[in-house]
Short mmCIF file of C-alpha atoms in Angstrom, two decimals:
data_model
loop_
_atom_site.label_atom_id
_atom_site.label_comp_id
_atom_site.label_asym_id
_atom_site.label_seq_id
_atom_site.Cartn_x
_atom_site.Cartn_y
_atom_site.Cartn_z
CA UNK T 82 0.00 0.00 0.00
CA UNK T 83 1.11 3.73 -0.50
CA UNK T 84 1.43 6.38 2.56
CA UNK T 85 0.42 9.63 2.93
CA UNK T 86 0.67 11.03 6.39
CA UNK T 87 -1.30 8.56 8.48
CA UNK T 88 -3.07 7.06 5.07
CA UNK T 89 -2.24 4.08 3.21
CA UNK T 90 -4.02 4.59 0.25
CA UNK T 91 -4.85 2.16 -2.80
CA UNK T 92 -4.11 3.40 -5.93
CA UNK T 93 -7.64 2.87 -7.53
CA UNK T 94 -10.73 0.33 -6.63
CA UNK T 95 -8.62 -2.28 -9.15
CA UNK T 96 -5.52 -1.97 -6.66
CA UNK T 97 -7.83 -2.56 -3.92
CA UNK T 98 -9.47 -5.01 -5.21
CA UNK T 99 -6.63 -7.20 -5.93
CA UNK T 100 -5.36 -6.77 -2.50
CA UNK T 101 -8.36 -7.40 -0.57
CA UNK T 102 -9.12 -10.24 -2.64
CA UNK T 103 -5.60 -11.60 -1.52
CA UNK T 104 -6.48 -11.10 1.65
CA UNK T 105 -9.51 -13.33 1.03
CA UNK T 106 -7.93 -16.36 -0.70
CA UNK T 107 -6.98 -18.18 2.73
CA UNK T 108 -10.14 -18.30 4.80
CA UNK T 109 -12.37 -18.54 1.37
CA UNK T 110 -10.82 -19.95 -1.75
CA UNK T 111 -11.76 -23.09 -3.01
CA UNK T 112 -15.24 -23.01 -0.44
CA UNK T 113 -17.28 -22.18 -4.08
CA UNK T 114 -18.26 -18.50 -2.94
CA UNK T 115 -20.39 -16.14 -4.44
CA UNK T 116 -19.15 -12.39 -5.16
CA UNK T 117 -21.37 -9.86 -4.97
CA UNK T 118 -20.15 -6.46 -6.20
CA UNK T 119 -22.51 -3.61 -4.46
CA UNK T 120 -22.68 -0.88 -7.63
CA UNK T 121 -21.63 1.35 -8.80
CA UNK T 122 -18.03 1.00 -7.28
CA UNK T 123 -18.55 -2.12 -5.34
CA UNK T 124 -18.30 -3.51 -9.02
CA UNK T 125 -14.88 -2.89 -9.86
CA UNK T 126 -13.40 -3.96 -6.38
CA UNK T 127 -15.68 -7.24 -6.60
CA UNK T 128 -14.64 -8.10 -9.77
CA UNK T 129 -11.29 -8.12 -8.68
CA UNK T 130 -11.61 -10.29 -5.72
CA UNK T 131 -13.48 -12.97 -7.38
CA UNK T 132 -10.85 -13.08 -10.41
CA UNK T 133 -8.13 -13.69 -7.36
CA UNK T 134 -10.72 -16.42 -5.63
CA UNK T 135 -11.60 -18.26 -8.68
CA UNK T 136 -15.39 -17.09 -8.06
CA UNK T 137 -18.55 -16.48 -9.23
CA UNK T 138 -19.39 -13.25 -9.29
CA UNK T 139 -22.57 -11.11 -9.77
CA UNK T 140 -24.04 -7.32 -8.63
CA UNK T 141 -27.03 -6.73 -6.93
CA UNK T 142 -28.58 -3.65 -6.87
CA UNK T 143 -28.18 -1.44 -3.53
CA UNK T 144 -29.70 2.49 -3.18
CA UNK T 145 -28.90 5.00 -0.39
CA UNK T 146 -32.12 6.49 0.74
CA UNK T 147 -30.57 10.37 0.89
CA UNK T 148 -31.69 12.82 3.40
CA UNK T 149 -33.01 15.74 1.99
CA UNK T 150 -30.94 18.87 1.52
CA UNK T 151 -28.09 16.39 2.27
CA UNK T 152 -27.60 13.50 -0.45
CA UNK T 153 -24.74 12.33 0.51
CA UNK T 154 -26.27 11.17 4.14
CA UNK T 155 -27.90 8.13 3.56
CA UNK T 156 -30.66 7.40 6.71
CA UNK T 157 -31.41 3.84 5.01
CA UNK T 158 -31.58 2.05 1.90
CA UNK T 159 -33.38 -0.25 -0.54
CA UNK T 160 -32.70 -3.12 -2.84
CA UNK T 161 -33.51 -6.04 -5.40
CA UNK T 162 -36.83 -7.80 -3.87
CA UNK T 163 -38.35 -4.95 -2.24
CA UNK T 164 -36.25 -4.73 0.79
CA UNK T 165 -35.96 -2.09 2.81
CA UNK T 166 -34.06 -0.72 5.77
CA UNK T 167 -34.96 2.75 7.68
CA UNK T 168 -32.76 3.56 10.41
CA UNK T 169 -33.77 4.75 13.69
CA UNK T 170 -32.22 7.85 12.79
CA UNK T 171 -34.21 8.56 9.27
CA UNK T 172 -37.63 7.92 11.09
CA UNK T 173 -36.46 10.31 13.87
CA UNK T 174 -35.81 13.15 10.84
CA UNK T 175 -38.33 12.57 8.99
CA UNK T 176 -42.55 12.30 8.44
CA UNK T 177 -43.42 8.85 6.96
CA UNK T 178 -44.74 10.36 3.96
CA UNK T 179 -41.23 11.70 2.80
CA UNK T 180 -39.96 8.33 3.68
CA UNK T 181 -42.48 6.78 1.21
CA UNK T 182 -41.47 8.98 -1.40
CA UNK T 183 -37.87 9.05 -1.27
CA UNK T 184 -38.02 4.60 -1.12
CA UNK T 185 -40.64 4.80 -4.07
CA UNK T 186 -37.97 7.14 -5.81
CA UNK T 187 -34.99 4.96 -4.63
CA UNK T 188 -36.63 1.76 -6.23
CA UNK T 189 -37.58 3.34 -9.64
CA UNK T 190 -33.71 3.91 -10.51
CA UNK T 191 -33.02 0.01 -8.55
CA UNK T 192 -35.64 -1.03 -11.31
CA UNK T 193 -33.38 0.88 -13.94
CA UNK T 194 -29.96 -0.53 -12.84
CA UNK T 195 -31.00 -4.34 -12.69
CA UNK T 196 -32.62 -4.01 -15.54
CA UNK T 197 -29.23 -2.78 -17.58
CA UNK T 198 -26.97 -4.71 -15.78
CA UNK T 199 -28.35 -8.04 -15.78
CA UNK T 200 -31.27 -7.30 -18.91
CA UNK T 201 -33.51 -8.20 -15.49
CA UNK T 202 -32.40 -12.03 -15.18
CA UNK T 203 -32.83 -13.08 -11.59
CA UNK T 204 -29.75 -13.34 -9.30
CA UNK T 205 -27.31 -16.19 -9.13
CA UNK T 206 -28.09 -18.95 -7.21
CA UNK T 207 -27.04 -18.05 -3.45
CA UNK T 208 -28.45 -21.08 -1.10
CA UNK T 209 -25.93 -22.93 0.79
CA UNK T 210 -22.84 -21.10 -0.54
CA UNK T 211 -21.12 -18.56 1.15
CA UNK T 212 -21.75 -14.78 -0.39
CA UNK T 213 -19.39 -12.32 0.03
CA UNK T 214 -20.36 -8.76 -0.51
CA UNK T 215 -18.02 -6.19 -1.86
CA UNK T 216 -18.31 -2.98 -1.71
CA UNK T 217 -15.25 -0.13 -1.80
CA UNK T 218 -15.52 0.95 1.14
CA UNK T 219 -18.24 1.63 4.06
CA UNK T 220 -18.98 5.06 5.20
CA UNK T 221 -21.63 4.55 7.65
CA UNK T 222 -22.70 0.90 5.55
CA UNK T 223 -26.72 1.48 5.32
CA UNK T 224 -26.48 0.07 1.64
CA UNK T 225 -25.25 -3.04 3.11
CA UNK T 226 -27.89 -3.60 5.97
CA UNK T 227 -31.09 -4.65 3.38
CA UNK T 228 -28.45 -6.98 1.36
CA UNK T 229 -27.76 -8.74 3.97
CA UNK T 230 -31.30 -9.72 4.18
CA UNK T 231 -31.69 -10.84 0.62
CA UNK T 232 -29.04 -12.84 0.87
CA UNK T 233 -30.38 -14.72 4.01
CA UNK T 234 -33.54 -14.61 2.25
CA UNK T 235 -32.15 -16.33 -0.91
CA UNK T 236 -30.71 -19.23 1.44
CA UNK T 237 -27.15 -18.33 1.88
CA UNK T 238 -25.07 -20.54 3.91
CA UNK T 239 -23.08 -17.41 5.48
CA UNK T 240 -23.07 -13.73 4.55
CA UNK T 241 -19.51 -12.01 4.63
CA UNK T 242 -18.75 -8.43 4.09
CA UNK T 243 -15.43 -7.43 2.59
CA UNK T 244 -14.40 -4.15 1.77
CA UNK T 245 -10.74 -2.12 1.74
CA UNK T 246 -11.23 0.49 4.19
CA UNK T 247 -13.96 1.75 6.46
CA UNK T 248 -14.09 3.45 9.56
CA UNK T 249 -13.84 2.31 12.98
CA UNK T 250 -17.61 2.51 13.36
CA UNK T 251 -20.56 1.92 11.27
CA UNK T 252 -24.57 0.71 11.22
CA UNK T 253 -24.49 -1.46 13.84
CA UNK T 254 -27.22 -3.72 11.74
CA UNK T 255 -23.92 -4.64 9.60
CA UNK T 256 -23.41 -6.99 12.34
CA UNK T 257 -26.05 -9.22 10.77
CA UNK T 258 -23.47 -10.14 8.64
CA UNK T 259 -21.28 -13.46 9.29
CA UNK T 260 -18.30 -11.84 9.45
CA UNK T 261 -17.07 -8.39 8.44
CA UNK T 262 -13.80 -8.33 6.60
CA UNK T 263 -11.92 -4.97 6.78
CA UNK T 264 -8.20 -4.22 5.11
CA UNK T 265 -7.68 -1.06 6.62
CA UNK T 266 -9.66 0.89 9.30
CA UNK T 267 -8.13 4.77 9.66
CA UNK T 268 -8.64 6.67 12.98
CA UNK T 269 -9.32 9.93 11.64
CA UNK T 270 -11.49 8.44 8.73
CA UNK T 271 -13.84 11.12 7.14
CA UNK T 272 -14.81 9.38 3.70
CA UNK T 273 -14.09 6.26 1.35
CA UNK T 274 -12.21 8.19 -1.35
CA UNK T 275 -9.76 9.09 0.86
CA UNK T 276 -7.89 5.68 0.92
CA UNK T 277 -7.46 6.06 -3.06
CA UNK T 278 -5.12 7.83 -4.97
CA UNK T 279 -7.76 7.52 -8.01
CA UNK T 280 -11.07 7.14 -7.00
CA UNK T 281 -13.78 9.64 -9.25
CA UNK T 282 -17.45 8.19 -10.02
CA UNK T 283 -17.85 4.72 -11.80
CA UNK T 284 -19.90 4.46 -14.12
CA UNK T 285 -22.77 2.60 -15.70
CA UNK T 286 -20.80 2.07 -18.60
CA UNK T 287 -17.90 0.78 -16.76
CA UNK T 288 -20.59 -1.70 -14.66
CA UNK T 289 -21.13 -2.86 -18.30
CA UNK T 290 -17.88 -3.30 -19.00
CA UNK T 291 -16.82 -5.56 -16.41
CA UNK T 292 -20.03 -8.11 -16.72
CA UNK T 293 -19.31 -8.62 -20.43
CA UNK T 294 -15.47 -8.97 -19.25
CA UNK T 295 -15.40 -11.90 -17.85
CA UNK T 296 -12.54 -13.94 -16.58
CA UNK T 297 -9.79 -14.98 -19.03
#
């Protein structure tokens, strides 16, 4: 990893990738997991851990539910299969009108997303094998909480999070999870781009780009 000040930063999600997926290979190679890339970003860094674990690997669909006047504050989320997750905190903010709203807006571009990125085929078979979500990084982790649930819901054997960096505290509901694999954990965190040199928005086209990849 590279060093700035107290951060050891990856040089881009591919970087990451690669090195959390060797990070991976000893507790889960060879145990025929399933990778599941959260998008947009989650993709790239998923992709990159199944290549190194010889793995399956799929998306599935994951939307911050954004306070208003604040989008990048997520106070829940929703996913594939109508689930949904409202923190304590969101129904503290706000009315449960403008919670109705802002989910039926969330799942409207959810509809949009599986729709291009898997031409709406269902998700890969998940019961009895391991799934390991991948996302690249967790801020607070609210897009996280309702996937767990799907993937419990869809039979999974165990439900692992692995990501490169997060801070030292997060949604507590994360702890539904199996396990939670972190790489790196700063004190002073503040944000997931910080831990990459190259970080910027991924894109839809880039999603696309990786699922018609493949492994060679």
């Amino acid at each position: 990893m590279f060093s700035t000040g107290k951060y050891k930063l990856f040089e881009d999600r591919r970087d990451a990738g690669e090195r959390l997926g060797e990070q991976l290979k000893a507790k889960y190679e060879g145990q025929n997991p399933l990778i599941i890339g959260i998008p947009r970003g989650g993709v790239e860094v998923g992709y990159y851990v199944a290549a190194a674990l010889k793995a399956e690997f799929s998306l599935v669909v994951s939307r911050k539910l954004p306070l208003p006047g604040n989008q990048e504050l997520g106070f829940g989320a929703v996913t594939e299969q109508s689930g949904v997750y409202v923190s304590g905190f969101g129904r503290e903010m706000l009315d449960e009108g403008t919670i109705e709203d802002i989910i039926e807006e969330q799942f409207v571009e959810v509809k949009r997303r599986v729709d291009l990125y898997r031409n709406g085929l269902p998700l890969p078979e998940m019961k009895g094998r391991i799934v390991i979500l991948v996302d690249d990084g967790i801020a607070m982790g609210v897009t996280l909480v309702p996937v767990i649930a799907l993937c419990r819901n869809n039979g999974a054997s165990k439900v692992i999070i692995a990501v490169p960096v997060s801070g030292l505290s997060y949604d507590i509901h994360l702890s539904r999870a199996d396990a939670i694999e972190v790489l790196f954990q700063p004190e002073d965190f503040q944000g997931v781009g910080q831990a990459y040199r190259h970080f910027g928005e991924f894109t839809d086209n880039q999603v696309l780009r990786l699922l018609r990849l493949g492994f060679k």
